[in-house]
Amino acid sequence: AAPLIRDLLPVIDNLSRAIEASAKSPGAEAFVEGVKLSLAQFETVLAQHQCQEIKALHQPFDPNLHQAILQQPSAEFPPGTVTMVTQKGYQLHDRVIRPAQVIVAAAPQ
């Protein structure tokens, strides 16, 4: 199941991007709603097969679950805290299928 899920994750990413892009376009409400329903259906199917999103936002950075792409000084969050998720990560049971790409807080300068 892992290779199949790995191949489906970019489809989910693209559906999410379509929702974000279309939400800024006037008159696209029906299209956005249809894409949201398709995305929800994909996520439901993944969950039925024990594939879950890795919770990352505002969590302590864990190199086993997260891939840091940037460190940013932050007075709002303690160092080592995930401040933004740039790409969702997923686990199948306890196995990481794709780590979450994240931005991590660093100590303010």
JSON list of N, CA and C in Angstrom, two decimals, residues 10-45:
[
{"chain": "A", "resi": 10, "resn": "PRO", "atom": "N", "xyz": [0.85, 13.47, -4.25]},
{"chain": "A", "resi": 10, "resn": "PRO", "atom": "CA", "xyz": [0.90, 14.67, -5.08]},
{"chain": "A", "resi": 10, "resn": "PRO", "atom": "C", "xyz": [-0.47, 15.10, -5.61]},
{"chain": "A", "resi": 11, "resn": "VAL", "atom": "N", "xyz": [-1.37, 14.15, -5.82]},
{"chain": "A", "resi": 11, "resn": "VAL", "atom": "CA", "xyz": [-2.73, 14.49, -6.26]},
{"chain": "A", "resi": 11, "resn": "VAL", "atom": "C", "xyz": [-3.42, 15.29, -5.16]},
{"chain": "A", "resi": 12, "resn": "ILE", "atom": "N", "xyz": [-3.26, 14.86, -3.92]},
{"chain": "A", "resi": 12, "resn": "ILE", "atom": "CA", "xyz": [-3.84, 15.57, -2.79]},
{"chain": "A", "resi": 12, "resn": "ILE", "atom": "C", "xyz": [-3.23, 16.96, -2.67]},
{"chain": "A", "resi": 13, "resn": "ASP", "atom": "N", "xyz": [-1.92, 17.06, -2.83]},
{"chain": "A", "resi": 13, "resn": "ASP", "atom": "CA", "xyz": [-1.26, 18.37, -2.80]},
{"chain": "A", "resi": 13, "resn": "ASP", "atom": "C", "xyz": [-1.83, 19.30, -3.85]},
{"chain": "A", "resi": 14, "resn": "ASN", "atom": "N", "xyz": [-2.02, 18.80, -5.07]},
{"chain": "A", "resi": 14, "resn": "ASN", "atom": "CA", "xyz": [-2.54, 19.63, -6.16]},
{"chain": "A", "resi": 14, "resn": "ASN", "atom": "C", "xyz": [-3.98, 20.05, -5.93]},
{"chain": "A", "resi": 15, "resn": "LEU", "atom": "N", "xyz": [-4.78, 19.17, -5.34]},
{"chain": "A", "resi": 15, "resn": "LEU", "atom": "CA", "xyz": [-6.15, 19.56, -5.00]},
{"chain": "A", "resi": 15, "resn": "LEU", "atom": "C", "xyz": [-6.15, 20.68, -3.96]},
{"chain": "A", "resi": 16, "resn": "SER", "atom": "N", "xyz": [-5.27, 20.59, -2.99]},
{"chain": "A", "resi": 16, "resn": "SER", "atom": "CA", "xyz": [-5.17, 21.65, -1.97]},
{"chain": "A", "resi": 16, "resn": "SER", "atom": "C", "xyz": [-4.74, 22.97, -2.60]},
{"chain": "A", "resi": 17, "resn": "ARG", "atom": "N", "xyz": [-3.78, 22.90, -3.51]},
{"chain": "A", "resi": 17, "resn": "ARG", "atom": "CA", "xyz": [-3.33, 24.12, -4.19]},
{"chain": "A", "resi": 17, "resn": "ARG", "atom": "C", "xyz": [-4.45, 24.71, -5.04]},
{"chain": "A", "resi": 18, "resn": "ALA", "atom": "N", "xyz": [-5.24, 23.87, -5.68]},
{"chain": "A", "resi": 18, "resn": "ALA", "atom": "CA", "xyz": [-6.37, 24.36, -6.49]},
{"chain": "A", "resi": 18, "resn": "ALA", "atom": "C", "xyz": [-7.38, 25.08, -5.62]},
{"chain": "A", "resi": 19, "resn": "ILE", "atom": "N", "xyz": [-7.63, 24.56, -4.44]},
{"chain": "A", "resi": 19, "resn": "ILE", "atom": "CA", "xyz": [-8.57, 25.20, -3.52]},
{"chain": "A", "resi": 19, "resn": "ILE", "atom": "C", "xyz": [-8.04, 26.57, -3.11]},
{"chain": "A", "resi": 20, "resn": "GLU", "atom": "N", "xyz": [-6.75, 26.64, -2.75]},
{"chain": "A", "resi": 20, "resn": "GLU", "atom": "CA", "xyz": [-6.15, 27.91, -2.34]},
{"chain": "A", "resi": 20, "resn": "GLU", "atom": "C", "xyz": [-6.19, 28.93, -3.47]},
{"chain": "A", "resi": 21, "resn": "ALA", "atom": "N", "xyz": [-5.83, 28.53, -4.68]},
{"chain": "A", "resi": 21, "resn": "ALA", "atom": "CA", "xyz": [-5.79, 29.45, -5.81]},
{"chain": "A", "resi": 21, "resn": "ALA", "atom": "C", "xyz": [-7.19, 29.90, -6.22]},
{"chain": "A", "resi": 22, "resn": "SER", "atom": "N", "xyz": [-8.15, 28.98, -6.22]},
{"chain": "A", "resi": 22, "resn": "SER", "atom": "CA", "xyz": [-9.50, 29.30, -6.66]},
{"chain": "A", "resi": 22, "resn": "SER", "atom": "C", "xyz": [-10.26, 30.14, -5.64]},
{"chain": "A", "resi": 23, "resn": "ALA", "atom": "N", "xyz": [-9.89, 30.02, -4.39]},
{"chain": "A", "resi": 23, "resn": "ALA", "atom": "CA", "xyz": [-10.58, 30.79, -3.35]},
{"chain": "A", "resi": 23, "resn": "ALA", "atom": "C", "xyz": [-10.38, 32.29, -3.56]},
{"chain": "A", "resi": 24, "resn": "LYS", "atom": "N", "xyz": [-9.35, 32.67, -4.27]},
{"chain": "A", "resi": 24, "resn": "LYS", "atom": "CA", "xyz": [-9.06, 34.08, -4.53]},
{"chain": "A", "resi": 24, "resn": "LYS", "atom": "C", "xyz": [-9.74, 34.59, -5.79]},
{"chain": "A", "resi": 25, "resn": "SER", "atom": "N", "xyz": [-10.40, 33.71, -6.52]},
{"chain": "A", "resi": 25, "resn": "SER", "atom": "CA", "xyz": [-11.06, 34.09, -7.78]},
{"chain": "A", "resi": 25, "resn": "SER", "atom": "C", "xyz": [-12.55, 34.28, -7.55]},
{"chain": "A", "resi": 26, "resn": "PRO", "atom": "N", "xyz": [-13.07, 35.46, -7.91]},
{"chain": "A", "resi": 26, "resn": "PRO", "atom": "CA", "xyz": [-14.51, 35.65, -7.75]},
{"chain": "A", "resi": 26, "resn": "PRO", "atom": "C", "xyz": [-15.29, 34.74, -8.70]},
{"chain": "A", "resi": 27, "resn": "GLY", "atom": "N", "xyz": [-16.40, 34.23, -8.20]},
{"chain": "A", "resi": 27, "resn": "GLY", "atom": "CA", "xyz": [-17.26, 33.39, -9.01]},
{"chain": "A", "resi": 27, "resn": "GLY", "atom": "C", "xyz": [-16.84, 31.94, -9.10]},
{"chain": "A", "resi": 28, "resn": "ALA", "atom": "N", "xyz": [-15.86, 31.54, -8.33]},
{"chain": "A", "resi": 28, "resn": "ALA", "atom": "CA", "xyz": [-15.36, 30.16, -8.40]},
{"chain": "A", "resi": 28, "resn": "ALA", "atom": "C", "xyz": [-15.85, 29.30, -7.25]},
{"chain": "A", "resi": 29, "resn": "GLU", "atom": "N", "xyz": [-16.88, 29.76, -6.55]},
{"chain": "A", "resi": 29, "resn": "GLU", "atom": "CA", "xyz": [-17.33, 29.05, -5.35]},
{"chain": "A", "resi": 29, "resn": "GLU", "atom": "C", "xyz": [-17.75, 27.61, -5.62]},
{"chain": "A", "resi": 30, "resn": "ALA", "atom": "N", "xyz": [-18.48, 27.38, -6.69]},
{"chain": "A", "resi": 30, "resn": "ALA", "atom": "CA", "xyz": [-18.94, 26.03, -7.01]},
{"chain": "A", "resi": 30, "resn": "ALA", "atom": "C", "xyz": [-17.76, 25.12, -7.33]},
{"chain": "A", "resi": 31, "resn": "PHE", "atom": "N", "xyz": [-16.80, 25.64, -8.07]},
{"chain": "A", "resi": 31, "resn": "PHE", "atom": "CA", "xyz": [-15.60, 24.87, -8.40]},
{"chain": "A", "resi": 31, "resn": "PHE", "atom": "C", "xyz": [-14.83, 24.52, -7.13]},
{"chain": "A", "resi": 32, "resn": "VAL", "atom": "N", "xyz": [-14.64, 25.51, -6.27]},
{"chain": "A", "resi": 32, "resn": "VAL", "atom": "CA", "xyz": [-13.91, 25.28, -5.02]},
{"chain": "A", "resi": 32, "resn": "VAL", "atom": "C", "xyz": [-14.62, 24.23, -4.17]},
{"chain": "A", "resi": 33, "resn": "GLU", "atom": "N", "xyz": [-15.93, 24.30, -4.10]},
{"chain": "A", "resi": 33, "resn": "GLU", "atom": "CA", "xyz": [-16.69, 23.33, -3.31]},
{"chain": "A", "resi": 33, "resn": "GLU", "atom": "C", "xyz": [-16.51, 21.91, -3.86]},
{"chain": "A", "resi": 34, "resn": "GLY", "atom": "N", "xyz": [-16.52, 21.77, -5.17]},
{"chain": "A", "resi": 34, "resn": "GLY", "atom": "CA", "xyz": [-16.31, 20.46, -5.79]},
{"chain": "A", "resi": 34, "resn": "GLY", "atom": "C", "xyz": [-14.93, 19.90, -5.51]},
{"chain": "A", "resi": 35, "resn": "VAL", "atom": "N", "xyz": [-13.93, 20.75, -5.58]},
{"chain": "A", "resi": 35, "resn": "VAL", "atom": "CA", "xyz": [-12.56, 20.30, -5.30]},
{"chain": "A", "resi": 35, "resn": "VAL", "atom": "C", "xyz": [-12.42, 19.93, -3.82]},
{"chain": "A", "resi": 36, "resn": "LYS", "atom": "N", "xyz": [-13.04, 20.72, -2.94]},
{"chain": "A", "resi": 36, "resn": "LYS", "atom": "CA", "xyz": [-13.01, 20.40, -1.51]},
{"chain": "A", "resi": 36, "resn": "LYS", "atom": "C", "xyz": [-13.63, 19.03, -1.23]},
{"chain": "A", "resi": 37, "resn": "LEU", "atom": "N", "xyz": [-14.74, 18.74, -1.90]},
{"chain": "A", "resi": 37, "resn": "LEU", "atom": "CA", "xyz": [-15.39, 17.44, -1.71]},
{"chain": "A", "resi": 37, "resn": "LEU", "atom": "C", "xyz": [-14.49, 16.31, -2.21]},
{"chain": "A", "resi": 38, "resn": "SER", "atom": "N", "xyz": [-13.81, 16.52, -3.34]},
{"chain": "A", "resi": 38, "resn": "SER", "atom": "CA", "xyz": [-12.89, 15.51, -3.87]},
{"chain": "A", "resi": 38, "resn": "SER", "atom": "C", "xyz": [-11.73, 15.28, -2.91]},
{"chain": "A", "resi": 39, "resn": "LEU", "atom": "N", "xyz": [-11.18, 16.37, -2.38]},
{"chain": "A", "resi": 39, "resn": "LEU", "atom": "CA", "xyz": [-10.07, 16.26, -1.42]},
{"chain": "A", "resi": 39, "resn": "LEU", "atom": "C", "xyz": [-10.52, 15.52, -0.16]},
{"chain": "A", "resi": 40, "resn": "ALA", "atom": "N", "xyz": [-11.69, 15.85, 0.34]},
{"chain": "A", "resi": 40, "resn": "ALA", "atom": "CA", "xyz": [-12.20, 15.17, 1.54]},
{"chain": "A", "resi": 40, "resn": "ALA", "atom": "C", "xyz": [-12.39, 13.68, 1.29]},
{"chain": "A", "resi": 41, "resn": "GLN", "atom": "N", "xyz": [-12.83, 13.33, 0.09]},
{"chain": "A", "resi": 41, "resn": "GLN", "atom": "CA", "xyz": [-13.01, 11.92, -0.23]},
{"chain": "A", "resi": 41, "resn": "GLN", "atom": "C", "xyz": [-11.66, 11.20, -0.27]},
{"chain": "A", "resi": 42, "resn": "PHE", "atom": "N", "xyz": [-10.64, 11.82, -0.85]},
{"chain": "A", "resi": 42, "resn": "PHE", "atom": "CA", "xyz": [-9.30, 11.23, -0.86]},
{"chain": "A", "resi": 42, "resn": "PHE", "atom": "C", "xyz": [-8.81, 11.02, 0.58]},
{"chain": "A", "resi": 43, "resn": "GLU", "atom": "N", "xyz": [-8.98, 12.04, 1.42]},
{"chain": "A", "resi": 43, "resn": "GLU", "atom": "CA", "xyz": [-8.51, 11.93, 2.80]},
{"chain": "A", "resi": 43, "resn": "GLU", "atom": "C", "xyz": [-9.25, 10.85, 3.57]},
{"chain": "A", "resi": 44, "resn": "THR", "atom": "N", "xyz": [-10.54, 10.68, 3.30]},
{"chain": "A", "resi": 44, "resn": "THR", "atom": "CA", "xyz": [-11.33, 9.63, 3.95]},
{"chain": "A", "resi": 44, "resn": "THR", "atom": "C", "xyz": [-10.82, 8.25, 3.55]},
{"chain": "A", "resi": 45, "resn": "VAL", "atom": "N", "xyz": [-10.54, 8.07, 2.26]},
{"chain": "A", "resi": 45, "resn": "VAL", "atom": "CA", "xyz": [-10.02, 6.78, 1.78]},
{"chain": "A", "resi": 45, "resn": "VAL", "atom": "C", "xyz": [-8.67, 6.49, 2.42]}
]
